[in-house]
Structure formats: structure tokens, C-alpha cells
CSV table of N, CA, C and O in Angstrom, one decimal:
chain,number,residue,atom,x,y,z
A,1,LEU,N,117.1,123.4,98.3
A,1,LEU,CA,117.8,122.4,99.5
A,1,LEU,C,118.0,123.2,100.8
A,1,LEU,O,118.2,124.3,100.9
A,2,LEU,N,117.2,122.7,101.8
A,2,LEU,CA,117.4,123.1,103.3
A,2,LEU,C,118.3,122.6,104.0
A,2,LEU,O,118.3,121.4,104.0
A,3,GLU,N,119.7,123.1,104.4
A,3,GLU,CA,120.6,122.4,105.0
A,3,GLU,C,120.7,122.9,106.6
A,3,GLU,O,119.9,124.1,106.9
A,4,GLY,N,121.5,122.3,107.4
A,4,GLY,CA,121.7,122.5,108.6
A,4,GLY,C,120.7,122.4,109.8
A,4,GLY,O,120.6,123.0,110.8
A,5,VAL,N,119.8,121.4,109.5
A,5,VAL,CA,118.7,121.3,110.5
A,5,VAL,C,119.2,120.3,111.5
A,5,VAL,O,119.8,119.4,110.9
A,6,ALA,N,118.9,120.9,112.4
A,6,ALA,CA,119.2,120.1,113.8
A,6,ALA,C,118.7,118.6,113.7
A,6,ALA,O,117.8,118.6,113.4
A,7,ALA,N,119.5,117.5,114.1
A,7,ALA,CA,119.2,116.2,114.0
A,7,ALA,C,118.0,115.9,114.9
A,7,ALA,O,117.2,115.0,114.8
A,8,THR,N,118.1,116.6,115.9
A,8,THR,CA,116.6,116.6,116.9
A,8,THR,C,115.5,116.9,116.5
A,8,THR,O,114.5,116.6,117.1
A,9,VAL,N,115.4,117.5,115.4
A,9,VAL,CA,113.9,118.4,114.6
A,9,VAL,C,113.5,117.2,114.0
A,9,VAL,O,114.0,116.5,113.2
A,10,GLU,N,112.0,117.2,114.2
A,10,GLU,CA,111.1,116.2,113.5
A,10,GLU,C,111.0,116.7,112.1
A,10,GLU,O,110.5,117.7,112.2
A,11,LEU,N,111.5,116.1,111.1
A,11,LEU,CA,111.3,116.5,109.9
A,11,LEU,C,110.8,115.3,109.1
A,11,LEU,O,111.7,114.5,108.9
A,12,GLU,N,109.8,115.7,108.2
A,12,GLU,CA,108.9,114.4,107.4
A,12,GLU,C,108.9,114.9,106.2
A,12,GLU,O,108.5,115.9,106.0
A,13,GLU,N,108.8,114.1,105.0
A,13,GLU,CA,108.3,114.3,104.0
A,13,GLU,C,106.6,114.9,104.0
A,13,GLU,O,106.2,114.2,104.7
A,14,GLY,N,106.6,115.8,103.2
A,14,GLY,CA,105.0,116.1,103.2
A,14,GLY,C,104.8,117.6,104.1
A,14,GLY,O,103.8,118.2,104.3
A,15,ASP,N,105.6,117.8,105.1
A,15,ASP,CA,105.9,118.9,106.1
A,15,ASP,C,106.1,120.4,105.3
A,15,ASP,O,106.7,120.3,104.3
A,16,TRP,N,105.2,121.1,105.9
A,16,TRP,CA,105.5,122.7,105.3
A,16,TRP,C,106.7,123.3,105.7
A,16,TRP,O,106.8,122.8,107.1
A,17,VAL,N,107.2,124.3,104.8
A,17,VAL,CA,108.3,124.8,105.5
A,17,VAL,C,107.9,126.4,105.4
A,17,VAL,O,107.5,126.7,104.3
A,18,TYR,N,108.1,127.4,106.4
A,18,TYR,CA,107.8,128.7,106.5
A,18,TYR,C,109.1,129.4,107.0
A,18,TYR,O,110.0,128.8,107.4
A,19,THR,N,109.0,130.7,106.7
A,19,THR,CA,109.8,131.7,107.1
A,19,THR,C,109.7,131.8,108.4
A,19,THR,O,108.5,131.6,109.2
A,20,SER,N,110.8,131.9,109.2
A,20,SER,CA,110.5,132.1,110.6
A,20,SER,C,110.7,133.6,111.2
A,20,SER,O,110.1,133.4,112.1
A,21,GLY,N,110.8,134.5,110.3
A,21,GLY,CA,110.4,135.8,111.2
A,21,GLY,C,111.5,136.1,112.0
A,21,GLY,O,111.1,137.2,112.8
A,22,VAL,N,112.8,135.9,112.2
A,22,VAL,CA,113.5,136.2,113.3
A,22,VAL,C,113.9,137.4,113.2
A,22,VAL,O,113.9,138.4,111.9
A,23,GLU,N,114.3,138.2,114.1
A,23,GLU,CA,114.6,139.7,114.3
A,23,GLU,C,115.8,139.9,113.4
A,23,GLU,O,116.8,139.1,113.4
A,24,GLY,N,115.5,141.0,112.3
A,24,GLY,CA,116.5,141.6,111.5
A,24,GLY,C,116.2,140.6,110.1
A,24,GLY,O,116.9,141.0,109.4
A,25,SER,N,115.3,139.8,110.3
A,25,SER,CA,115.3,139.1,108.8
A,25,SER,C,114.3,140.3,107.9
A,25,SER,O,113.4,141.0,108.8
A,26,GLN,N,114.4,140.1,106.7
A,26,GLN,CA,113.8,141.1,105.8
A,26,GLN,C,112.3,140.4,105.5
A,26,GLN,O,111.6,140.7,104.7
A,27,PHE,N,112.2,139.2,105.8
A,27,PHE,CA,110.9,138.6,105.5
A,27,PHE,C,110.4,138.5,107.0
A,27,PHE,O,110.7,137.8,107.8
A,28,PRO,N,108.8,138.3,106.9
A,28,PRO,CA,107.9,138.3,108.3
A,28,PRO,C,107.8,136.8,108.4
A,28,PRO,O,108.0,136.0,107.4
A,29,GLY,N,107.2,136.2,109.5
A,29,GLY,CA,107.3,135.1,109.8
A,29,GLY,C,105.9,134.2,109.1
A,29,GLY,O,105.1,134.9,108.7
A,30,ASP,N,106.0,133.4,109.2
A,30,ASP,CA,105.0,132.3,108.6
A,30,ASP,C,104.3,132.3,107.2
A,30,ASP,O,103.4,132.4,106.8
A,31,LEU,N,105.3,132.8,106.2
A,31,LEU,CA,105.0,132.9,105.0
A,31,LEU,C,105.6,131.4,104.6
A,31,LEU,O,106.7,130.7,104.8
A,32,ILE,N,104.5,130.7,103.9
A,32,ILE,CA,104.9,129.1,103.3
A,32,ILE,C,105.7,129.4,102.2
A,32,ILE,O,105.7,130.2,101.2
A,33,ILE,N,107.1,128.6,102.4
A,33,ILE,CA,108.0,128.7,101.2
A,33,ILE,C,108.0,127.3,100.5
A,33,ILE,O,107.9,127.4,99.1
A,34,GLY,N,107.4,126.1,100.9
A,34,GLY,CA,107.2,124.9,100.3
A,34,GLY,C,107.1,123.8,101.0
A,34,GLY,O,106.8,124.1,102.2
A,35,ARG,N,107.1,122.7,100.5
A,35,ARG,CA,106.9,121.5,101.0
A,35,ARG,C,108.1,120.3,100.9
A,35,ARG,O,108.7,120.3,100.0
A,36,VAL,N,108.4,119.5,101.9
A,36,VAL,CA,109.5,118.9,102.1
A,36,VAL,C,109.4,117.7,101.3
A,36,VAL,O,108.2,117.2,101.4
A,37,THR,N,109.8,117.2,100.4
A,37,THR,CA,110.0,116.1,99.5
A,37,THR,C,111.0,115.1,99.8
A,37,THR,O,110.7,113.8,99.7
A,38,THR,N,112.0,115.1,100.2
A,38,THR,CA,113.0,114.4,100.8
A,38,THR,C,113.8,114.8,102.2
A,38,THR,O,114.5,115.8,102.1
A,39,VAL,N,114.3,114.0,102.9
A,39,VAL,CA,115.1,114.2,104.1
A,39,VAL,C,116.0,113.1,104.1
A,39,VAL,O,115.6,112.0,104.0
A,40,ARG,N,117.2,113.6,104.8
A,40,ARG,CA,118.3,112.5,104.5
A,40,ARG,C,119.2,113.3,105.8
A,40,ARG,O,119.1,114.3,106.0
A,41,THR,N,120.1,112.7,106.1
A,41,THR,CA,121.3,112.9,107.2
A,41,THR,C,122.3,113.7,106.4
A,41,THR,O,122.6,112.9,105.3
A,42,ALA,N,122.7,114.9,106.6
A,42,ALA,CA,123.9,115.5,106.0
A,42,ALA,C,124.8,114.5,105.9
A,42,ALA,O,125.1,113.7,107.0
A,43,SER,N,125.8,115.0,105.0
A,43,SER,CA,127.4,114.1,105.0
A,43,SER,C,128.2,114.3,106.0
A,43,SER,O,129.0,113.6,106.4
A,44,ASN,N,128.0,115.2,107.2
A,44,ASN,CA,128.6,115.4,108.0
A,44,ASN,C,128.2,114.6,109.5
A,44,ASN,O,128.9,114.2,110.5
A,45,GLY,N,126.8,114.0,109.2
A,45,GLY,CA,126.2,113.0,110.2
A,45,GLY,C,125.6,113.8,111.3
A,45,GLY,O,125.2,113.1,112.3
A,46,LEU,N,125.5,114.8,111.5
A,46,LEU,CA,125.2,115.7,112.6
A,46,LEU,C,124.0,116.6,112.3
A,46,LEU,O,123.4,117.2,113.4
A,47,SER,N,123.7,116.5,111.1
A,47,SER,CA,122.0,117.4,111.0
A,47,SER,C,121.5,116.8,110.0
A,47,SER,O,122.2,115.7,109.4
A,48,LYS,N,120.5,117.4,109.4
A,48,LYS,CA,119.8,116.6,108.4
A,48,LYS,C,119.7,117.6,107.2
A,48,LYS,O,120.0,118.8,107.2
A,49,GLU,N,119.3,117.5,106.4
A,49,GLU,CA,119.2,118.0,104.9
A,49,GLU,C,117.8,117.7,104.2
A,49,GLU,O,117.2,116.8,104.7
A,50,ALA,N,117.1,118.5,103.7
A,50,ALA,CA,115.7,118.2,103.2
A,50,ALA,C,115.5,119.0,101.9
A,50,ALA,O,116.3,120.1,101.6
A,51,ASP,N,115.0,118.2,100.9
A,51,ASP,CA,114.8,119.0,99.6
A,51,ASP,C,113.5,119.7,99.5
A,51,ASP,O,112.8,119.1,100.5
A,52,VAL,N,113.2,120.6,99.2
A,52,VAL,CA,112.0,121.6,99.3
A,52,VAL,C,111.5,121.8,98.1
A,52,VAL,O,112.2,122.5,97.2
A,53,GLU,N,110.1,121.4,97.8
A,53,GLU,CA,109.2,121.8,96.7
A,53,GLU,C,108.8,123.1,96.8
A,53,GLU,O,107.9,123.4,97.6
A,54,PRO,N,109.1,124.2,95.9
A,54,PRO,CA,108.7,125.6,96.3
A,54,PRO,C,107.3,125.7,95.9
A,54,PRO,O,106.8,125.2,95.1
A,55,LEU,N,106.7,126.7,96.7
A,55,LEU,CA,105.2,126.6,96.6
A,55,LEU,C,105.1,127.7,95.4
A,55,LEU,O,104.2,127.7,94.5
A,56,ALA,N,106.2,129.0,95.3
A,56,ALA,CA,106.0,129.7,94.2
A,56,ALA,C,106.5,129.1,93.0
A,56,ALA,O,107.3,128.3,92.8
A,57,ASP,N,106.0,129.7,92.2
A,57,ASP,CA,106.4,129.6,90.5
A,57,ASP,C,107.9,130.2,90.6
A,57,ASP,O,107.8,131.5,90.1
A,58,LEU,N,109.1,129.8,90.6
A,58,LEU,CA,110.3,130.4,90.3
A,58,LEU,C,110.8,130.7,89.1
A,58,LEU,O,111.9,131.0,88.8
A,59,THR,N,109.9,129.8,88.2
A,59,THR,CA,110.3,130.1,86.6
A,59,THR,C,110.2,131.3,85.9
A,59,THR,O,110.7,131.7,85.1
A,60,GLY,N,109.2,132.4,86.8
A,60,GLY,CA,109.2,133.5,86.1
A,60,GLY,C,110.3,134.6,86.1
A,60,GLY,O,111.3,134.5,86.7
A,61,THR,N,110.1,135.4,85.1
A,61,THR,CA,111.3,136.7,84.9
A,61,THR,C,111.0,137.8,86.1
A,61,THR,O,111.9,138.7,86.0
A,62,TYR,N,109.9,137.7,86.6
A,62,TYR,CA,109.9,138.9,87.8
A,62,TYR,C,110.4,138.5,89.0
A,62,TYR,O,110.2,137.3,89.2
A,63,VAL,N,111.0,139.8,89.8
A,63,VAL,CA,111.4,139.6,91.0
A,63,VAL,C,110.3,139.3,92.1
A,63,VAL,O,109.5,140.6,92.1
A,64,LYS,N,110.1,138.7,93.0
A,64,LYS,CA,109.2,138.5,93.9
A,64,LYS,C,109.5,139.2,95.1
A,64,LYS,O,110.7,138.8,95.7
A,65,VAL,N,108.8,140.4,95.7
A,65,VAL,CA,109.3,140.7,96.9
A,65,VAL,C,108.1,140.9,97.7
A,65,VAL,O,107.2,141.0,97.4
A,66,VAL,N,108.4,140.7,99.1
A,66,VAL,CA,107.6,140.9,100.4
A,66,VAL,C,108.0,142.1,100.9
A,66,VAL,O,109.2,142.1,101.3
A,67,LEU,N,107.2,143.4,101.2
A,67,LEU,CA,107.8,144.0,101.8
A,67,LEU,C,107.1,144.0,103.3
A,67,LEU,O,105.5,143.9,103.3
A,68,LYS,N,108.2,144.1,104.2
A,68,LYS,CA,107.7,143.8,105.5
A,68,LYS,C,106.9,145.3,106.1
A,68,LYS,O,105.9,145.2,106.7
A,69,ASP,N,107.4,146.2,105.9
A,69,ASP,CA,107.0,147.8,106.2
A,69,ASP,C,107.0,148.4,105.0
A,69,ASP,O,107.8,149.1,104.6
A,70,PRO,N,105.5,148.5,104.3
A,70,PRO,CA,105.4,149.1,103.0
A,70,PRO,C,105.5,150.7,103.2
A,70,PRO,O,105.2,151.3,104.4
A,71,PRO,N,106.3,151.5,102.3
A,71,PRO,CA,106.4,152.7,102.5
A,71,PRO,C,104.9,153.2,102.8
A,71,PRO,O,104.1,153.1,101.9
A,72,LYS,N,105.0,154.7,103.3
A,72,LYS,CA,103.5,155.2,103.6
A,72,LYS,C,103.5,156.5,102.6
A,72,LYS,O,104.3,156.9,102.2
């Protein structure tokens, strides 16, 4: 579930969701997270919510980690 999307943001079924890479984030930008399957107005009426189908298989027992700056 993707919450808190500003009502002014254009978001449609089929859109791809990426990491933002904002400063201080542990993930780099432009990594594909998944695809939007449903978009609706949030219960507060001020923002949108979207269901996102993850690109990665999250059923595995292994922890997936992305190293932003791998140790040398």
C-alpha cells in the first residue's frame, strides 16, 4: 500500500513506482519497486492511496539488501 500521495499527483493503474533516492535514504534512487494496480482517494479525502504489486518476490526467506556504498 502506497499512502500519502498528494491529490495533485497524476497516478494511474499500470504506472511504475520507484525509490526516490532522497538525501539520507538508505536506498539509491530509481530502483523499481513495483507497478500500481489500484488508485483511490484516501479516507481523509485529501490524498491518494495506491496498491502496488511488488516487482520482487517477497515470499522468499532471504533478506534482500541494496548496498548504496558497498564496503571496500
